[in-house]
């Protein structure tokens, strides 16, 4: 290990952290690191915009639980990372950003592309440091990755490029590329208090969040034993199968009528791995049990009667084992409401219309979607259509939840194919969201990442128009100049199909499913409000 460059130590440590690919764009303040990456089998995914790289790194982390890594130059490249890093921060997922900086002996001179990067990244990061000397680099890299995992957010390491090419002597490691995931055991007193509430409740409702990612079987067992309807937050869609009879769907603007009614009637809400923020959709007066690994969110958005800090699975298993026989009347009532609601949704999908309607497109996607598909959902009216109509029964869903940034659909699909090469990747996007970062469709083509991108094309920002109307204002500046997205896809080297009828859509999706290349299906949908 003597007399190796700091850059070679860096890439070796990244491999030891099980990093197998990095999103980035080469440039003059990371050239020496690019040289070291050239020599190893870490795959460099050259994106066309750094925002795509950071959003893809965030999506990869959400999908796998492993750290996503992105790389940028100083100045403009670093600025472009911000949106994706804020997405990782808000959705609490580990990402590492290695950011180049001007030469060490030029820092502070206001030279070309120099910015005070530590200040710029301070708010977004859980770890934010500039490496001062080459000798520090390996140990600081380990600290950055460990902080990203421990605090579930973006870690930023700012490095002048000359440090990567500086040789350092290290006869032994000062730190190690190891992280041990903590498992938090709930306090027995809190569990006992929660059990008392559960046994006395007449109309309990479970609201499960993304904290149920590794506890879906425990959530279902708890719901069955408690005889309680189950509602999932949008990030948890699919963690509990949408076709499970206890699952009422989502809550809120993009939710279902049974979920809304259940929350109005409940006398005890169990917040299971969620810090659901939309207070207006929660009960006006009901007791609450909140279970979360983060003590900071207990009672943050709703007054918890009992807070349980601990891993969700073991906590629910204990409570399930202690519960006695319970009346099933409330659950059975809402099973019927759920069935009626699903019949209504299916009727919406099946109805015959001259023009394609958004829910019909969702229905056709359902037909070609494979059991283990990964669905990347963009932000806009398509978020509402998908939440209501798409049934996930084993598929993975990735989206920008708390930040809600348009343009996340394509990066999510890129990450999905890199994370799970053998699984189907489908991006559901609006014409507004897709056009924010459509240049990186060519990235999917370049790296031969088959995916299906379905664009809901209504030539407007539909959700913004709805919001403007809801505030009592006249819609303004929501119309979009139309793009021939199918022609664009073909020009990039992929496949593109235009669909204006249901028959054309079925044919296009059938071809897309069979294709080995990235495909855009440009579905022209009727101008219908998603907010009902």
mmCIF file of N, CA, C and O in Angstrom, residues 424-472:
data_model
loop_
_atom_site.group_PDB
_atom_site.id
_atom_site.type_symbol
_atom_site.label_atom_id
_atom_site.label_comp_id
_atom_site.label_asym_id
_atom_site.label_seq_id
_atom_site.Cartn_x
_atom_site.Cartn_y
_atom_site.Cartn_z
ATOM 1 N N UNK A 424 -38.175 -5.720 -15.314
ATOM 2 C CA UNK A 424 -38.816 -4.714 -16.147
ATOM 3 C C UNK A 424 -38.822 -3.371 -15.433
ATOM 4 O O UNK A 424 -39.109 -3.282 -14.240
ATOM 5 N N UNK A 425 -38.471 -2.305 -16.165
ATOM 6 C CA UNK A 425 -38.510 -0.948 -15.614
ATOM 7 C C UNK A 425 -39.502 -0.119 -16.411
ATOM 8 O O UNK A 425 -39.413 -0.044 -17.644
ATOM 9 N N UNK A 426 -40.453 0.478 -15.699
ATOM 10 C CA UNK A 426 -41.477 1.311 -16.328
ATOM 11 C C UNK A 426 -41.457 2.678 -15.660
ATOM 12 O O UNK A 426 -41.538 2.770 -14.436
ATOM 13 N N UNK A 427 -41.336 3.725 -16.454
ATOM 14 C CA UNK A 427 -41.441 5.088 -15.938
ATOM 15 C C UNK A 427 -42.783 5.667 -16.361
ATOM 16 O O UNK A 427 -43.142 5.619 -17.544
ATOM 17 N N UNK A 428 -43.533 6.171 -15.405
ATOM 18 C CA UNK A 428 -44.815 6.828 -15.676
ATOM 19 C C UNK A 428 -44.598 8.318 -15.469
ATOM 20 O O UNK A 428 -44.319 8.758 -14.348
ATOM 21 N N UNK A 429 -44.698 9.091 -16.538
ATOM 22 C CA UNK A 429 -44.312 10.501 -16.494
ATOM 23 C C UNK A 429 -45.343 11.352 -17.219
ATOM 24 O O UNK A 429 -46.090 10.870 -18.072
ATOM 25 N N UNK A 430 -45.357 12.629 -16.875
ATOM 26 C CA UNK A 430 -46.133 13.596 -17.633
ATOM 27 C C UNK A 430 -45.250 14.264 -18.672
ATOM 28 O O UNK A 430 -44.018 14.161 -18.624
ATOM 29 N N UNK A 431 -45.871 14.948 -19.619
ATOM 30 C CA UNK A 431 -45.071 15.628 -20.627
ATOM 31 C C UNK A 431 -44.253 16.758 -20.005
ATOM 32 O O UNK A 431 -43.135 17.036 -20.452
ATOM 33 N N UNK A 432 -44.767 17.376 -18.937
ATOM 34 C CA UNK A 432 -44.004 18.421 -18.258
ATOM 35 C C UNK A 432 -42.805 17.866 -17.532
ATOM 36 O O UNK A 432 -41.686 18.376 -17.666
ATOM 37 N N UNK A 433 -42.992 16.800 -16.766
ATOM 38 C CA UNK A 433 -41.902 16.213 -16.008
ATOM 39 C C UNK A 433 -40.830 15.605 -16.901
ATOM 40 O O UNK A 433 -39.634 15.798 -16.679
ATOM 41 N N UNK A 434 -41.257 14.875 -17.940
ATOM 42 C CA UNK A 434 -40.275 14.223 -18.809
ATOM 43 C C UNK A 434 -39.415 15.248 -19.531
ATOM 44 O O UNK A 434 -38.195 15.072 -19.663
ATOM 45 N N UNK A 435 -40.023 16.333 -19.982
ATOM 46 C CA UNK A 435 -39.265 17.315 -20.760
ATOM 47 C C UNK A 435 -38.268 18.089 -19.912
ATOM 48 O O UNK A 435 -37.397 18.780 -20.442
ATOM 49 N N UNK A 436 -38.356 17.977 -18.583
ATOM 50 C CA UNK A 436 -37.359 18.633 -17.734
ATOM 51 C C UNK A 436 -35.978 17.979 -17.841
ATOM 52 O O UNK A 436 -34.963 18.639 -17.633
ATOM 53 N N UNK A 437 -35.947 16.683 -18.115
ATOM 54 C CA UNK A 437 -34.649 16.005 -18.174
ATOM 55 C C UNK A 437 -34.571 14.977 -19.273
ATOM 56 O O UNK A 437 -33.829 13.997 -19.169
ATOM 57 N N UNK A 438 -35.322 15.207 -20.353
ATOM 58 C CA UNK A 438 -35.441 14.198 -21.398
ATOM 59 C C UNK A 438 -34.133 13.922 -22.122
ATOM 60 O O UNK A 438 -33.980 12.861 -22.740
ATOM 61 N N UNK A 439 -33.161 14.836 -21.999
ATOM 62 C CA UNK A 439 -31.897 14.590 -22.689
ATOM 63 C C UNK A 439 -31.230 13.306 -22.224
ATOM 64 O O UNK A 439 -30.475 12.681 -22.971
ATOM 65 N N UNK A 440 -31.508 12.868 -21.011
ATOM 66 C CA UNK A 440 -30.851 11.666 -20.520
ATOM 67 C C UNK A 440 -31.542 10.374 -20.939
ATOM 68 O O UNK A 440 -31.128 9.284 -20.523
ATOM 69 N N UNK A 441 -32.545 10.475 -21.809
ATOM 70 C CA UNK A 441 -33.023 9.255 -22.473
ATOM 71 C C UNK A 441 -31.895 8.635 -23.281
ATOM 72 O O UNK A 441 -31.780 7.406 -23.377
ATOM 73 N N UNK A 442 -31.044 9.488 -23.841
ATOM 74 C CA UNK A 442 -29.919 8.969 -24.627
ATOM 75 C C UNK A 442 -28.935 8.214 -23.742
ATOM 76 O O UNK A 442 -28.186 7.353 -24.221
ATOM 77 N N UNK A 443 -28.915 8.505 -22.448
ATOM 78 C CA UNK A 443 -28.080 7.737 -21.517
ATOM 79 C C UNK A 443 -28.569 6.291 -21.439
ATOM 80 O O UNK A 443 -27.775 5.348 -21.431
ATOM 81 N N UNK A 444 -29.889 6.111 -21.397
ATOM 82 C CA UNK A 444 -30.444 4.756 -21.406
ATOM 83 C C UNK A 444 -30.080 4.026 -22.691
ATOM 84 O O UNK A 444 -29.774 2.825 -22.681
ATOM 85 N N UNK A 445 -30.096 4.749 -23.800
ATOM 86 C CA UNK A 445 -29.727 4.148 -25.084
ATOM 87 C C UNK A 445 -28.248 3.770 -25.088
ATOM 88 O O UNK A 445 -27.873 2.654 -25.468
ATOM 89 N N UNK A 446 -27.417 4.697 -24.644
ATOM 90 C CA UNK A 446 -25.968 4.472 -24.676
ATOM 91 C C UNK A 446 -25.575 3.231 -23.880
ATOM 92 O O UNK A 446 -24.720 2.446 -24.324
ATOM 93 N N UNK A 447 -26.156 3.065 -22.712
ATOM 94 C CA UNK A 447 -25.764 1.955 -21.840
ATOM 95 C C UNK A 447 -26.694 0.741 -21.979
ATOM 96 O O UNK A 447 -26.630 -0.172 -21.170
ATOM 97 N N UNK A 448 -27.514 0.755 -23.037
ATOM 98 C CA UNK A 448 -28.363 -0.389 -23.364
ATOM 99 C C UNK A 448 -29.192 -0.827 -22.154
ATOM 100 O O UNK A 448 -29.114 -1.963 -21.697
ATOM 101 N N UNK A 449 -29.973 0.119 -21.652
ATOM 102 C CA UNK A 449 -30.824 -0.112 -20.494
ATOM 103 C C UNK A 449 -32.279 -0.126 -20.957
ATOM 104 O O UNK A 449 -32.937 0.916 -21.042
ATOM 105 N N UNK A 450 -32.805 -1.302 -21.273
ATOM 106 C CA UNK A 450 -34.197 -1.369 -21.753
ATOM 107 C C UNK A 450 -35.164 -0.854 -20.695
ATOM 108 O O UNK A 450 -35.070 -1.210 -19.521
ATOM 109 N N UNK A 451 -36.076 -0.034 -21.105
ATOM 110 C CA UNK A 451 -37.093 0.505 -20.196
ATOM 111 C C UNK A 451 -38.265 0.985 -21.016
ATOM 112 O O UNK A 451 -38.145 1.238 -22.225
ATOM 113 N N UNK A 452 -39.402 1.104 -20.352
ATOM 114 C CA UNK A 452 -40.606 1.613 -21.006
ATOM 115 C C UNK A 452 -40.982 2.927 -20.333
ATOM 116 O O UNK A 452 -41.250 2.964 -19.128
ATOM 117 N N UNK A 453 -40.982 3.998 -21.092
ATOM 118 C CA UNK A 453 -41.358 5.310 -20.573
ATOM 119 C C UNK A 453 -42.696 5.689 -21.181
ATOM 120 O O UNK A 453 -42.809 5.862 -22.393
ATOM 121 N N UNK A 454 -43.715 5.761 -20.343
ATOM 122 C CA UNK A 454 -45.055 6.107 -20.814
ATOM 123 C C UNK A 454 -45.326 7.561 -20.455
ATOM 124 O O UNK A 454 -45.347 7.933 -19.274
ATOM 125 N N UNK A 455 -45.513 8.375 -21.485
ATOM 126 C CA UNK A 455 -45.736 9.808 -21.288
ATOM 127 C C UNK A 455 -47.225 10.105 -21.415
ATOM 128 O O UNK A 455 -47.847 9.805 -22.435
ATOM 129 N N UNK A 456 -47.788 10.701 -20.373
ATOM 130 C CA UNK A 456 -49.172 11.180 -20.422
ATOM 131 C C UNK A 456 -49.130 12.581 -21.018
ATOM 132 O O UNK A 456 -48.784 13.549 -20.332
ATOM 133 N N UNK A 457 -49.466 12.683 -22.280
ATOM 134 C CA UNK A 457 -49.268 13.915 -23.035
ATOM 135 C C UNK A 457 -50.599 14.650 -23.191
ATOM 136 O O UNK A 457 -51.459 14.245 -23.961
ATOM 137 N N UNK A 458 -50.762 15.714 -22.409
ATOM 138 C CA UNK A 458 -51.954 16.562 -22.563
ATOM 139 C C UNK A 458 -51.588 18.007 -22.859
ATOM 140 O O UNK A 458 -52.414 18.899 -22.762
ATOM 141 N N UNK A 459 -50.310 18.232 -23.160
ATOM 142 C CA UNK A 459 -49.783 19.550 -23.540
ATOM 143 C C UNK A 459 -50.028 20.631 -22.486
ATOM 144 O O UNK A 459 -50.218 21.803 -22.804
ATOM 145 N N UNK A 460 -50.024 20.209 -21.234
ATOM 146 C CA UNK A 460 -50.178 21.219 -20.185
ATOM 147 C C UNK A 460 -49.676 20.675 -18.857
ATOM 148 O O UNK A 460 -49.472 19.462 -18.697
ATOM 149 N N UNK A 461 -49.499 21.583 -17.903
ATOM 150 C CA UNK A 461 -49.198 21.215 -16.518
ATOM 151 C C UNK A 461 -50.542 21.061 -15.809
ATOM 152 O O UNK A 461 -51.054 21.992 -15.187
ATOM 153 N N UNK A 462 -51.114 19.860 -15.918
ATOM 154 C CA UNK A 462 -52.483 19.631 -15.492
ATOM 155 C C UNK A 462 -52.686 19.901 -14.003
ATOM 156 O O UNK A 462 -53.641 20.566 -13.599
ATOM 157 N N UNK A 463 -51.781 19.393 -13.167
ATOM 158 C CA UNK A 463 -51.960 19.557 -11.732
ATOM 159 C C UNK A 463 -51.853 21.019 -11.316
ATOM 160 O O UNK A 463 -52.589 21.470 -10.427
ATOM 161 N N UNK A 464 -50.973 21.754 -11.957
ATOM 162 C CA UNK A 464 -50.846 23.183 -11.647
ATOM 163 C C UNK A 464 -52.122 23.918 -12.040
ATOM 164 O O UNK A 464 -52.601 24.801 -11.314
ATOM 165 N N UNK A 465 -52.697 23.549 -13.174
ATOM 166 C CA UNK A 465 -53.965 24.152 -13.573
ATOM 167 C C UNK A 465 -55.046 23.875 -12.531
ATOM 168 O O UNK A 465 -55.806 24.773 -12.148
ATOM 169 N N UNK A 466 -55.103 22.625 -12.048
ATOM 170 C CA UNK A 466 -56.082 22.282 -11.018
ATOM 171 C C UNK A 466 -55.875 23.119 -9.759
ATOM 172 O O UNK A 466 -56.842 23.611 -9.163
ATOM 173 N N UNK A 467 -54.623 23.272 -9.357
ATOM 174 C CA UNK A 467 -54.330 24.034 -8.145
ATOM 175 C C UNK A 467 -54.701 25.504 -8.309
ATOM 176 O O UNK A 467 -55.213 26.126 -7.377
ATOM 177 N N UNK A 468 -54.438 26.054 -9.495
ATOM 178 C CA UNK A 468 -54.807 27.441 -9.736
ATOM 179 C C UNK A 468 -56.322 27.629 -9.645
ATOM 180 O O UNK A 468 -56.813 28.603 -9.068
ATOM 181 N N UNK A 469 -57.073 26.671 -10.175
ATOM 182 C CA UNK A 469 -58.531 26.749 -10.106
ATOM 183 C C UNK A 469 -59.022 26.621 -8.667
ATOM 184 O O UNK A 469 -59.955 27.314 -8.247
ATOM 185 N N UNK A 470 -58.389 25.734 -7.908
ATOM 186 C CA UNK A 470 -58.810 25.500 -6.526
ATOM 187 C C UNK A 470 -58.611 26.728 -5.651
ATOM 188 O O UNK A 470 -59.311 26.920 -4.659
ATOM 189 N N UNK A 471 -57.642 27.572 -5.997
ATOM 190 C CA UNK A 471 -57.421 28.799 -5.234
ATOM 191 C C UNK A 471 -58.345 29.934 -5.695
ATOM 192 O O UNK A 471 -58.294 31.032 -5.154
ATOM 193 N N UNK A 472 -59.159 29.650 -6.716
ATOM 194 C CA UNK A 472 -60.076 30.665 -7.222
ATOM 195 C C UNK A 472 -59.490 31.535 -8.311
ATOM 196 O O UNK A 472 -60.102 32.536 -8.710
#
